[in-house]
Coordinates of C-alpha atoms and ligand atoms in Angstrom, one line a residue:
M185 CA 102.1 46.7 55.2
T186 CA 105.5 45.7 56.5
K187 CA 107.3 49.1 56.5
A188 CA 106.9 52.7 55.7
V189 CA 110.0 54.8 54.8
S190 CA 109.9 58.6 54.2
Y191 CA 111.0 59.7 50.7
G192 CA 111.8 63.3 50.1
D193 CA 109.7 66.0 51.8
A194 CA 106.3 64.7 51.3
D195 CA 106.3 61.1 50.0
V196 CA 106.4 57.8 51.7
I197 CA 107.5 54.5 50.3
L198 CA 105.4 51.6 51.6
H199 CA 106.5 48.1 51.6
L200 CA 103.4 46.0 51.5
F201 CA 102.7 42.3 51.8
T202 CA 99.5 41.8 50.0
E203 CA 97.0 39.0 49.7
R204 CA 96.6 39.4 45.9
L205 CA 100.1 40.4 44.7
G206 CA 102.5 39.2 47.4
A207 CA 105.3 41.6 48.4
V208 CA 105.2 45.0 46.6
S209 CA 106.5 48.5 47.1
A210 CA 104.4 51.5 46.4
I211 CA 105.0 55.3 46.7
A212 CA 102.4 57.3 48.5
H213 CA 102.5 60.9 47.3
R214 CA 102.0 63.7 49.9
A215 CA 101.4 61.0 52.5
K216 CA 103.2 62.5 55.4
R217 CA 100.4 64.8 56.5
S218 CA 97.6 62.3 55.9
D219 CA 96.3 59.8 58.4
K220 CA 99.2 58.4 60.4
L221 CA 97.2 55.5 61.7
A222 CA 96.8 54.1 58.2
R223 CA 100.5 53.9 57.8
E224 CA 101.1 51.8 61.0
P225 CA 102.4 48.5 59.8
L226 CA 100.4 46.4 62.3
H227 CA 97.1 47.1 60.7
T228 CA 95.6 45.5 57.6
L229 CA 95.0 48.0 54.9
Q230 CA 92.8 47.8 51.9
V231 CA 94.8 49.5 49.1
T232 CA 94.3 50.5 45.5
L233 CA 97.6 50.5 43.6
D234 CA 98.4 52.0 40.2
E235 CA 101.0 50.3 38.1
R236 CA 103.0 51.9 35.3
E237 CA 104.6 49.6 32.8
G238 CA 108.3 49.2 33.3
R239 CA 108.3 50.6 36.8
E240 CA 108.8 48.4 39.8
L241 CA 107.4 50.9 42.2
M242 CA 103.6 51.1 42.2
T243 CA 101.7 54.2 43.2
L244 CA 99.3 54.2 46.1
A245 CA 96.0 55.5 44.8
E246 CA 93.8 54.9 47.8
S247 CA 94.1 53.2 51.2
R248 CA 91.8 52.6 54.1
L249 CA 92.1 50.7 57.3
A250 CA 90.5 47.2 56.8
T251 CA 91.5 45.7 60.2
P252 CA 92.8 48.1 62.8
R253 CA 94.7 46.4 65.6
L254 CA 94.8 49.2 68.1
A255 CA 95.0 46.7 71.0
L256 CA 98.5 45.6 69.8
L257 CA 99.8 49.1 70.3
S258 CA 99.2 49.0 74.0
S259 CA 101.4 45.9 74.5
L260 CA 105.1 46.1 73.9
D261 CA 105.4 42.3 73.8
A262 CA 102.6 42.0 71.2
M263 CA 104.2 44.8 69.1
E264 CA 107.6 43.0 69.2
L265 CA 106.0 39.7 68.1
A266 CA 104.0 41.4 65.3
G267 CA 107.2 43.3 64.3
G268 CA 109.0 40.0 64.2
A269 CA 106.4 38.5 61.8
L270 CA 106.6 41.6 59.5
A271 CA 110.5 41.5 59.5
L272 CA 110.3 37.9 58.6
V273 CA 108.0 38.6 55.6
R274 CA 110.2 41.5 54.5
T275 CA 113.2 39.1 54.5
I276 CA 111.6 36.1 52.9
A277 CA 108.7 37.0 50.7
P278 CA 109.9 37.4 47.1
P279 CA 108.5 40.4 45.2
R280 CA 105.2 39.8 43.3
V281 CA 104.8 36.2 44.3
V282 CA 101.3 35.4 45.8
E283 CA 101.7 33.5 49.0
P284 CA 98.3 32.6 50.3
E285 CA 99.5 30.4 53.2
L286 CA 102.1 32.9 54.4
W287 CA 99.5 35.7 54.1
A288 CA 96.9 33.8 56.2
R289 CA 99.5 32.9 58.9
V290 CA 100.8 36.4 59.2
V291 CA 97.3 37.8 59.6
A292 CA 96.6 35.1 62.2
L293 CA 99.7 36.1 64.1
L294 CA 98.8 39.8 64.0
D295 CA 95.4 39.0 65.3
A296 CA 96.7 36.8 68.2
P297 CA 100.5 37.3 68.7
S298 CA 102.3 34.6 70.6
R299 CA 105.9 33.4 70.8
V300 CA 104.9 29.9 69.8
A301 CA 103.0 31.2 66.7
L302 CA 106.0 33.4 65.7
A303 CA 108.5 30.6 66.0
E304 CA 106.2 28.3 64.0
L305 CA 105.7 31.0 61.4
G306 CA 109.4 31.4 61.1
L307 CA 110.0 27.7 60.5
R308 CA 107.1 27.4 58.1
A309 CA 108.1 30.6 56.2
L310 CA 111.6 29.0 55.6
S311 CA 109.8 26.0 54.0
I312 CA 107.5 28.2 51.9
A313 CA 110.5 30.2 50.7
G314 CA 112.3 27.0 49.7
F315 CA 114.8 27.1 52.6
G316 CA 113.0 24.5 54.6
L317 CA 115.3 22.3 56.8
E318 CA 115.9 18.6 56.2
L319 CA 115.6 17.2 59.6
H320 CA 115.1 13.5 58.8
A321 CA 118.5 12.7 57.1
C322 CA 122.0 14.2 56.7
V323 CA 122.0 16.9 54.0
A324 CA 125.6 15.9 53.0
C325 CA 125.5 12.1 52.7
G326 CA 121.7 11.3 53.0
A327 CA 122.1 9.0 55.9
P328 CA 118.7 8.7 57.6
C329 CA 118.3 10.0 61.1
P330 CA 116.1 7.6 63.1
S331 CA 113.1 9.1 64.8
G332 CA 113.7 9.9 68.5
K333 CA 117.4 10.2 68.0
A334 CA 119.2 13.4 68.8
A335 CA 121.0 15.1 65.8
L336 CA 123.4 17.9 65.0
V337 CA 121.8 20.5 62.8
S338 CA 123.4 23.2 60.6
P339 CA 120.8 25.8 59.6
E340 CA 123.3 27.3 57.2
R341 CA 123.7 24.0 55.3
G342 CA 120.0 23.3 55.4
G343 CA 119.4 20.6 58.1
V344 CA 121.0 17.7 59.8
V345 CA 124.7 17.1 59.3
C346 CA 125.8 13.8 60.7
R347 CA 129.1 13.4 62.6
A348 CA 130.8 11.6 59.8
C349 CA 130.1 14.7 57.6
G350 CA 131.4 17.2 60.2
G351 CA 128.3 17.7 62.3
G352 CA 126.0 20.7 62.5
R353 CA 126.6 23.4 65.2
L354 CA 123.2 23.0 67.0
W355 CA 122.3 19.9 69.0
L356 CA 118.7 18.9 68.8
S357 CA 117.0 16.2 70.9
G358 CA 115.0 13.7 69.0
E359 CA 111.8 15.1 70.4
A360 CA 112.7 18.7 69.5
R361 CA 113.8 17.7 66.1
A362 CA 110.4 16.0 65.4
A363 CA 108.5 19.1 66.7
I364 CA 110.6 21.5 64.7
A365 CA 110.2 19.4 61.6
R366 CA 106.4 19.3 62.1
A367 CA 106.3 23.1 62.4
G368 CA 108.3 23.4 59.2
E369 CA 105.7 21.2 57.5
G370 CA 103.0 23.6 58.6
A371 CA 101.5 22.0 61.7
C372 CA 100.2 24.7 64.1
G373 CA 100.7 23.8 67.8
A374 CA 103.7 21.6 67.0
L375 CA 106.0 23.6 69.3
D376 CA 105.8 24.2 73.0
E377 CA 107.5 27.0 75.0
G378 CA 110.6 24.8 75.6
H379 CA 111.3 24.6 71.8
I380 CA 111.2 28.3 71.2
P381 CA 114.9 29.2 71.8
R382 CA 116.2 26.5 69.5
A383 CA 113.5 27.2 66.8
V384 CA 114.3 31.0 66.9
E385 CA 118.1 30.2 66.6
I386 CA 117.5 28.0 63.6
V387 CA 115.3 30.4 61.8
S388 CA 117.6 33.4 62.5
L389 CA 120.7 31.5 61.3
A390 CA 118.9 30.2 58.2
L391 CA 117.7 33.7 57.4
A392 CA 121.2 35.0 57.8
A393 CA 122.6 32.3 55.6
H394 CA 120.1 33.3 52.9
G395 CA 121.0 37.0 53.0
G396 CA 118.6 38.4 55.5
V397 CA 121.3 39.4 58.0
V398 CA 119.9 42.6 59.4
D399 CA 116.4 41.3 59.7
S400 CA 117.5 37.9 61.0
R401 CA 119.3 39.6 64.0
R402 CA 116.3 41.8 64.7
W403 CA 114.0 38.8 64.3
A404 CA 115.9 36.8 66.9
T405 CA 115.8 39.7 69.3
M406 CA 112.1 40.3 68.8
S407 CA 111.2 36.6 69.1
S408 CA 113.2 35.9 72.2
R409 CA 111.8 38.5 74.5
Ligands
LIG138 ZN1 126.4 12.7 56.6

């Protein structure tokens, strides 16, 4: 689950990121008095959803805790990182599109939150969502950017923008550019601590450019603690 929002006196709308259906929303009737633990977004739930034709909102028929993550609740840092992963999914996962890799990586992050894992998840999620950055050539003129060479990157425009084309607003060393590109291609362990601030900035600006403004700001805050 990525978010639970109260609806009326007794109902709750759940925003779920599911393994089998992708991102879905479901209404849980009379849920407020039921088990609060099962509505904590950090845990993995096993849910049964009812669907009515023509209605986007599904109905929660049944839910139980499949993987409780109580240890997360005792660490503010871990909760922020987990919250960052869930905010990212809410922003980026299109409704009803099954995303096995994103699912697996979000679960892995919730099981073992770290700043590196969240920054890598952010870069990979952009690629999965089709907003991946071109870091090997200028997005405007196509001029290749030789490996090892620093470059100017515009997350809003989707990657490297060479000086002749106006330049991007973020300066990336050749080494950081290669590491961030590898993370976007899905490599785990591509980033080290030193890459995190730039990676977070890139993801948050790219998210903002693609409409996830509120969550992108929140994401940057969560990821930079
Ligand atoms: Zn160019």
